[in-house]
Coordinates of C-alpha atoms in Angstrom, one line a residue:
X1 CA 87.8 124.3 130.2
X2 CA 90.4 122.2 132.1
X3 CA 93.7 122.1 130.4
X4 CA 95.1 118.9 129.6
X5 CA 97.9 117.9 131.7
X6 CA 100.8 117.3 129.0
X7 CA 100.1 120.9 127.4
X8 CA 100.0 122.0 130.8
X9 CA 103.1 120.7 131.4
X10 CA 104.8 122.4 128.5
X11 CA 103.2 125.6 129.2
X12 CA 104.7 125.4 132.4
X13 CA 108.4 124.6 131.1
X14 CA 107.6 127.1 128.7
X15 CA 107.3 130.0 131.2
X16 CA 109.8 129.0 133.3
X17 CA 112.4 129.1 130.5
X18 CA 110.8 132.6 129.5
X19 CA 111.4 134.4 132.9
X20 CA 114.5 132.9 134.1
X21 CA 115.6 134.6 130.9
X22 CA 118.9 132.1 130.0
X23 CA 120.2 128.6 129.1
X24 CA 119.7 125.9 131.8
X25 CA 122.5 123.5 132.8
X26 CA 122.6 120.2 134.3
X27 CA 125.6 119.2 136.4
X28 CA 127.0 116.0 135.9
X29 CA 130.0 115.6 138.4
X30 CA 132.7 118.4 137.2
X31 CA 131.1 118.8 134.5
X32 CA 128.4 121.4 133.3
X33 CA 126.0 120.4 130.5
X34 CA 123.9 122.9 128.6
X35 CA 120.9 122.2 126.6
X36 CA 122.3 123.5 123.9
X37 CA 125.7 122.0 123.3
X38 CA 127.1 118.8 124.7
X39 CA 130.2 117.6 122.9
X40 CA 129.9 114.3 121.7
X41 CA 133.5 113.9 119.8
X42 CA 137.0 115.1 120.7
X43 CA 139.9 116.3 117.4
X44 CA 143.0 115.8 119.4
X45 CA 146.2 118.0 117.4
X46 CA 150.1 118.6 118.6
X47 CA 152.9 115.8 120.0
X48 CA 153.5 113.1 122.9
X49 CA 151.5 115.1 125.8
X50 CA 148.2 114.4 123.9
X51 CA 149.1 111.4 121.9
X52 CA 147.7 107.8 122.1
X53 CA 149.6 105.9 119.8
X54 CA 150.2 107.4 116.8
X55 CA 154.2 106.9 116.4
X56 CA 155.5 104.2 114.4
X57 CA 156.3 101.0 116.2
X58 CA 160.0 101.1 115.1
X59 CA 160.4 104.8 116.1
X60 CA 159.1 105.8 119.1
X61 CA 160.0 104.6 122.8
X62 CA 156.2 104.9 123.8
X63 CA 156.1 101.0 122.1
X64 CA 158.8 99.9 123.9
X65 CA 158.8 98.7 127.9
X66 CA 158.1 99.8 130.3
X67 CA 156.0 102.1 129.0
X68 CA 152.1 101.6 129.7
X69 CA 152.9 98.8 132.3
X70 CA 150.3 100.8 134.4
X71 CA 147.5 101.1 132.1
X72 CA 147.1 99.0 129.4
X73 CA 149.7 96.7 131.3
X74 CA 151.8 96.9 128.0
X75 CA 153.3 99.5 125.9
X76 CA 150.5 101.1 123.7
X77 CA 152.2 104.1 122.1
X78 CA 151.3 106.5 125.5
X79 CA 154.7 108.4 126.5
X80 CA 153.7 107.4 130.2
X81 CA 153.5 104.5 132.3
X82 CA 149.4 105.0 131.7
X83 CA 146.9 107.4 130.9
X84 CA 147.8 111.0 129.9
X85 CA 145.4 113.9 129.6
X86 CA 143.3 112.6 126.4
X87 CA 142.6 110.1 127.9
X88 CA 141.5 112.1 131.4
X89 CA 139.7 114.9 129.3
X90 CA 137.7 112.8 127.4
X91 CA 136.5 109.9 129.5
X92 CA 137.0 111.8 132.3
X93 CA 135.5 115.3 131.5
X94 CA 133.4 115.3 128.6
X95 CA 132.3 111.3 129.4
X96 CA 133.2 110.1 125.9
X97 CA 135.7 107.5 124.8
X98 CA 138.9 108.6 124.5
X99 CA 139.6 108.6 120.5
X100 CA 141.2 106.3 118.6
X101 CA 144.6 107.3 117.1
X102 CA 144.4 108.5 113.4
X103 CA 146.6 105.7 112.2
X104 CA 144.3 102.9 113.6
X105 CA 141.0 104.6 112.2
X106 CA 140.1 102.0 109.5
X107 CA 140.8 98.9 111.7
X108 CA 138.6 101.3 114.6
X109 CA 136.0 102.9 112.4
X110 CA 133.1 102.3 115.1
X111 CA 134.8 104.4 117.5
X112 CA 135.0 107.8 114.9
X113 CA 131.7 108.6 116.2
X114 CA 134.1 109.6 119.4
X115 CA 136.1 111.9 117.1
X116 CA 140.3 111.2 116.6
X117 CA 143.3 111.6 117.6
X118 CA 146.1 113.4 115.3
X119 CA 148.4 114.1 118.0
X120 CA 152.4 112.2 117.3
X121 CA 154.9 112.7 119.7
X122 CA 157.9 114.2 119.0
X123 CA 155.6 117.1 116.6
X124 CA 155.3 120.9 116.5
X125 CA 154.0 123.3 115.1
X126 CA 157.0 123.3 112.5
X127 CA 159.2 120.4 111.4
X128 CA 161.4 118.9 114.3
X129 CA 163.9 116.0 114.1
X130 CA 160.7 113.4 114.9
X131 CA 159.7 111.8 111.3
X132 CA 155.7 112.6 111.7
X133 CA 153.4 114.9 110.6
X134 CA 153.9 118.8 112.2
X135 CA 150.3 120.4 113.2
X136 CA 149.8 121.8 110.0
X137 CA 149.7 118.2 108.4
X138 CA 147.8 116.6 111.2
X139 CA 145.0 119.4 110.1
X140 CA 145.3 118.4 106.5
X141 CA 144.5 115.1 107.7
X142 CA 141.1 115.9 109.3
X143 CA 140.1 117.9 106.4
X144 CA 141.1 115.4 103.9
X145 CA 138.3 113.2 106.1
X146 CA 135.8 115.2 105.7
X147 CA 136.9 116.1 101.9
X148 CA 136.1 111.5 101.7
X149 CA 132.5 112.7 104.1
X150 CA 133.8 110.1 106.6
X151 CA 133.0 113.1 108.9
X152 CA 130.6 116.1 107.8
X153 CA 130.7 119.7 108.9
X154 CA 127.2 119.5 110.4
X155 CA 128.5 116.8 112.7
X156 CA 132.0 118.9 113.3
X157 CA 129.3 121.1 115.5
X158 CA 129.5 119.2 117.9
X159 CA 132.9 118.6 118.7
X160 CA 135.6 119.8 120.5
X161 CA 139.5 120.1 119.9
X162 CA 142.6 119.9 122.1
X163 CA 145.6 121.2 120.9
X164 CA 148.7 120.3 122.4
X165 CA 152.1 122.6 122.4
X166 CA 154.7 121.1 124.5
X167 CA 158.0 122.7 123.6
X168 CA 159.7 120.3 120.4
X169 CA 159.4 123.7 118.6
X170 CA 161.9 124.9 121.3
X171 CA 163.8 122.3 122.0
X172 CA 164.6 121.5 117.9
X173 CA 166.0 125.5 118.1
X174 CA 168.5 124.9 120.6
X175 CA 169.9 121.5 119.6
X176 CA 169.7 123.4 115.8
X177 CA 172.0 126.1 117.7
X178 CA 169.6 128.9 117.5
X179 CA 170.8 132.0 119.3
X180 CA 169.6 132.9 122.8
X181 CA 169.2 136.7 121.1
X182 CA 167.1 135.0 118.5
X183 CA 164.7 133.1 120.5
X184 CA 161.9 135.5 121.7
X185 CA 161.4 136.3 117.9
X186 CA 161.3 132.5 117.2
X187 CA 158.6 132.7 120.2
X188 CA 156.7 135.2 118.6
X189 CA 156.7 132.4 115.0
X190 CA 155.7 129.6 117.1
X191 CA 152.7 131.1 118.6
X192 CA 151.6 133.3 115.1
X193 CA 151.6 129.6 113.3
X194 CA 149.8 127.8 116.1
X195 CA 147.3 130.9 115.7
X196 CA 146.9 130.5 112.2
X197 CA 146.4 126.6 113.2
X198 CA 143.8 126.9 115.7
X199 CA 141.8 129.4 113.2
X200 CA 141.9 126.8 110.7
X201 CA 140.3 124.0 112.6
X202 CA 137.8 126.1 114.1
X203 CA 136.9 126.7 109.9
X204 CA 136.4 123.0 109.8
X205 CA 133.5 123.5 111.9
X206 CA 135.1 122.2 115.7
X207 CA 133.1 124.5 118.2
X208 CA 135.5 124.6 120.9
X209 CA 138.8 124.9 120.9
X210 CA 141.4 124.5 123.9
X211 CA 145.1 125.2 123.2
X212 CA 147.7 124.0 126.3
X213 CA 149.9 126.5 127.8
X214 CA 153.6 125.2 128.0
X215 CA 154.1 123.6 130.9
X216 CA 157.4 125.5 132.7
X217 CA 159.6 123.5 130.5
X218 CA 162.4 124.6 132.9
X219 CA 161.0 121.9 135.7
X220 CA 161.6 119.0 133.1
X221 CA 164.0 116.5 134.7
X222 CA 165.6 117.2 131.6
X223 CA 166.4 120.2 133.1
X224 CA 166.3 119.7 136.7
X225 CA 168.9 117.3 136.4
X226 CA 171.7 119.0 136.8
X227 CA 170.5 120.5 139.9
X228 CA 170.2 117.2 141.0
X229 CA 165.9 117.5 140.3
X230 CA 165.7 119.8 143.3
X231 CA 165.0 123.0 141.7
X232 CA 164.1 124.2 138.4
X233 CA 165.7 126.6 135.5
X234 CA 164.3 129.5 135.7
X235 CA 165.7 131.0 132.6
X236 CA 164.1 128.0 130.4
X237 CA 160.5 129.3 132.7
X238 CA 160.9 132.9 131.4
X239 CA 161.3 131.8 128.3
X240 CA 157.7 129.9 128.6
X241 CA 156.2 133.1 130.2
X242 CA 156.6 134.7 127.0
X243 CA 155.3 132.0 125.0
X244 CA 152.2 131.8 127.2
X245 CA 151.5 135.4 127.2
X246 CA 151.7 135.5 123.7
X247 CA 149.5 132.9 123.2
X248 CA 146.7 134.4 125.6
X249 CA 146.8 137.4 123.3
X250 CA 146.3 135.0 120.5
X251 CA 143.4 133.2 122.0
X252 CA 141.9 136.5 122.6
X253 CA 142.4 137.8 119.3
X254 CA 140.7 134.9 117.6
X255 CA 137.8 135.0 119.8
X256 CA 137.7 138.8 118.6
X257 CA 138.1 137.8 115.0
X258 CA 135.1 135.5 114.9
X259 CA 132.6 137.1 117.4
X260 CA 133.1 134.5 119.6
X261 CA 134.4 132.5 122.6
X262 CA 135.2 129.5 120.5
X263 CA 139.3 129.5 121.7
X264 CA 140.7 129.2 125.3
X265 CA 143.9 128.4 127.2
X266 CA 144.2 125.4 129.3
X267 CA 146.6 126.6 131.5
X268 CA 149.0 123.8 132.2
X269 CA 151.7 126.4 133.9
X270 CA 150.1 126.7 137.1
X271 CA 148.6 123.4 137.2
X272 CA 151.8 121.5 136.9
X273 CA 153.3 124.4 139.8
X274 CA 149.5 123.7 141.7
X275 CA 151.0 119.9 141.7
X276 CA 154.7 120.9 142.5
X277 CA 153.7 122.9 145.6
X278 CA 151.4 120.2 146.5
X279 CA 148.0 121.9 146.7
X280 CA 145.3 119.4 146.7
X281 CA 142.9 119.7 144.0
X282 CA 139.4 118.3 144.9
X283 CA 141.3 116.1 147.4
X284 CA 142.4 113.6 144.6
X285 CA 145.8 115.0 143.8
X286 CA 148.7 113.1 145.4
X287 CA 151.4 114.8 147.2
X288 CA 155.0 113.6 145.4
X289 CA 158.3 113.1 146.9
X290 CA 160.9 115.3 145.4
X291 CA 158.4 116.0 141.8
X292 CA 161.0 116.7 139.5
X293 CA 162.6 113.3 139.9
X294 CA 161.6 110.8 137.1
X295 CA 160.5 107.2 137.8
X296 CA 162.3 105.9 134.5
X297 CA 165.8 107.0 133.3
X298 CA 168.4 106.0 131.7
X299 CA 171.4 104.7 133.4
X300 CA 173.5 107.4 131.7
X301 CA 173.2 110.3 129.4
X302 CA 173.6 107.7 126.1
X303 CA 170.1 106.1 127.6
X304 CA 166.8 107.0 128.3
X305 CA 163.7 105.6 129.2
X306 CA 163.4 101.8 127.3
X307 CA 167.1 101.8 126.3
X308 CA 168.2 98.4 125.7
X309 CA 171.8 97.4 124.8
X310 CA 172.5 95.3 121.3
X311 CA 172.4 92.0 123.5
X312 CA 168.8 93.3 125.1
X313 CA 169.8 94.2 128.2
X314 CA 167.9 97.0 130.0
X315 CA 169.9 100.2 130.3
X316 CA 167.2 101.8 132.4
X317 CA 166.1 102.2 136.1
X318 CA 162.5 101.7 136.9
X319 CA 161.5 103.4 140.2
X320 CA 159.4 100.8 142.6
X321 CA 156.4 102.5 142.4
X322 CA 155.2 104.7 139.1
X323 CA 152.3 106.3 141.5
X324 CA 154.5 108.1 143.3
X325 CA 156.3 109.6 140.7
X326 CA 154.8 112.8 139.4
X327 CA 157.2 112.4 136.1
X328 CA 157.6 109.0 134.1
X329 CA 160.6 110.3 132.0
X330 CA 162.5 113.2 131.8
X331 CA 159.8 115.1 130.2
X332 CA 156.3 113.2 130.8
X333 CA 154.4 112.6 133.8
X334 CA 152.8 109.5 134.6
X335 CA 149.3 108.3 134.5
X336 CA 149.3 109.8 138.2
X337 CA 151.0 112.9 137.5
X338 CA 148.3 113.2 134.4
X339 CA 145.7 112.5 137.1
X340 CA 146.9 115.2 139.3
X341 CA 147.2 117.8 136.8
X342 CA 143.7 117.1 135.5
X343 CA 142.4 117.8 139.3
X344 CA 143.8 120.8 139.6
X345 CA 141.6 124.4 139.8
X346 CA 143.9 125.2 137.0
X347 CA 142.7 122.9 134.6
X348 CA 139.5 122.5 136.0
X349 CA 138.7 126.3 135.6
X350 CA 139.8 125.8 131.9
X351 CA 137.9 123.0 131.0
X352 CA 134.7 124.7 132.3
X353 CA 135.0 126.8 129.0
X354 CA 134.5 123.8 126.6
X355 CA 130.7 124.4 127.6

């Protein structure tokens, strides 16, 4: 007897799947989909690398010009001139929406379906001079929203988490004159409490979970600066070497812990350095003129970035063109420094791991 076509069809698929024996992708651009896990929401933790407009309007610079005069064309609570790497690993990477900011999540509840964004600027793992909610809180917020079932644990399964660590942790223990003898110990805190914070949202029911590398905090025009942004300070990057390393142990502990390979490290380090020494990344990444100069500064040390004087007068410079700029300020990069980073086989390689 003949077999009809549609059963022969799935006997076909059937046997196919048997003897090739594992999971079968489809590649979409960068990314690689498997049949069994595609992420449809992004849980976005930590401070102003990953944050979308959380801060208060009366706090933060990231409201005031002439921030987001690239992308939205106004200042939308982004500490960049444009997009940063939410909005690149989301829309760009996992082909979602970039998420809403937790504080507009009633006035944007159709977009939860695309997951949220906890992240506020200025933020670390512990309390810091910035008036927001450390990581620990920013958790307490997602569970208190699936305490109210706005989301459930069944749909948590399919989402993914970002964690952001930039280095307020460090920089609130030096301007709190913490001791240089003291600080790989206060290294070893940070990391132990962003551990026990990754843990905990990956008990909420997130799948994957990617926690940033510091960046070498050392090549921050903050820090270039007095070397007139033409070379970096390399105590401040051994510092972050520590921190990093610790923080792969972590990671690797966790994914011990639970039986799984639920954690990973995007490893900002070398992709900001794969950008500073100008490697091209899939051809897209820009090469910058002198990187660690910012476009926007202050015209002295009282000023930054936005500064206005009590009569409204600017007291900032604003370079002529933000695209050639790898740095915004004199610790973010702009939407085209984002971009570049995002490129890199760095970050790419990391990504790959959120499947």
């Amino acid at each position: 007897m003949d077999t009809p076509a549609p059963l022969f069809s799935l006997l076909c698929f059937f046997l196919f799947t048997l003897f090739l024996g594992e999971e079968q992708h489809v590649v979409e651009g960068s990314r690689v989909w498997t049949f069994g896990f595609r992420p449809k929401m992004l849980f976005v933790f930590g401070d102003s690398y990953a944050d979308t407009g959380n801060n208060r309007k009366a706090l933060a610079s990231s409201w005031k010009l002439p921030y987001g005069i690239t992308f939205p064309g106004k200042p939308a609570g982004r500490f960049s001139d444009g997009r940063v790497l939410t909005d690149f690993i989301a829309a760009g990477y996992l082909g979602i929406k970039t998420p809403v900011p937790y504080r507009y999540r009633k006035e944007l509840g159709g977009r939860l379906k695309y997951g949220l964004n906890f992240a506020y600027g200025g933020t670390g793992v512990f309390d810091t001079p910035a008036p927001e909610p450390n990581m620990t809180t920013q958790i307490d917020f997602l569970q208190q929203l699936l305490n109210d079932s706005v989301y459930s644990k069944r749909a948590l399964k399919t989402s993914v988490a970002l964690v952001s660590l930039a280095g307020n942790d460090y920089s609130n223990y030096i301007a709190t004159n913490g001791s240089t003898a003291g600080f790989p110990a206060f290294i070893g805190r940070v990391v132990n409490q962003l551990k026990v914070n990754l843990k905990r949202i990956h008990n909420l029911g997130v799948r994957k979970i990617a926690a940033s590398a510091l960046q070498p905090l050392g090549c921050l025009p903050q820090s270039t600066a007095q070397f007139s942004f033409e070379q970096c300070n390399e105590s401040e990057n051994a510092l972050v070497g520590l921190h990093n390393q610790l923080l792969a142990q972590a990671v690797n502990d966790l994914n011990k812990e639970t039986n799984s390979s639920s954690f990973f490290v995007l490893d900002m380090y070398n992709a900001f350095w794969n950008v500073f020494n100008q490697k091209q990344a899939h051809q897209v990444s820009p090469t910058f003129v002198n990187p660690f100069e910012p476009c926007c500064v202050g015209v002295s040390a009282a000023f930054s970035c936005g500064s206005v004087d009590e009569n409204g007068v600017k007291q900032y410079t604003l370079c002529s063109n933000p695209k050639s700029k790898f740095f915004w300020d004199t610790v973010h990069p702009t939407e085209q420094g984002w971009r570049a980073v995002y490129s890199t086989p760095a970050l790419q390689s990391g990504l790959k791991q959120f499947w």
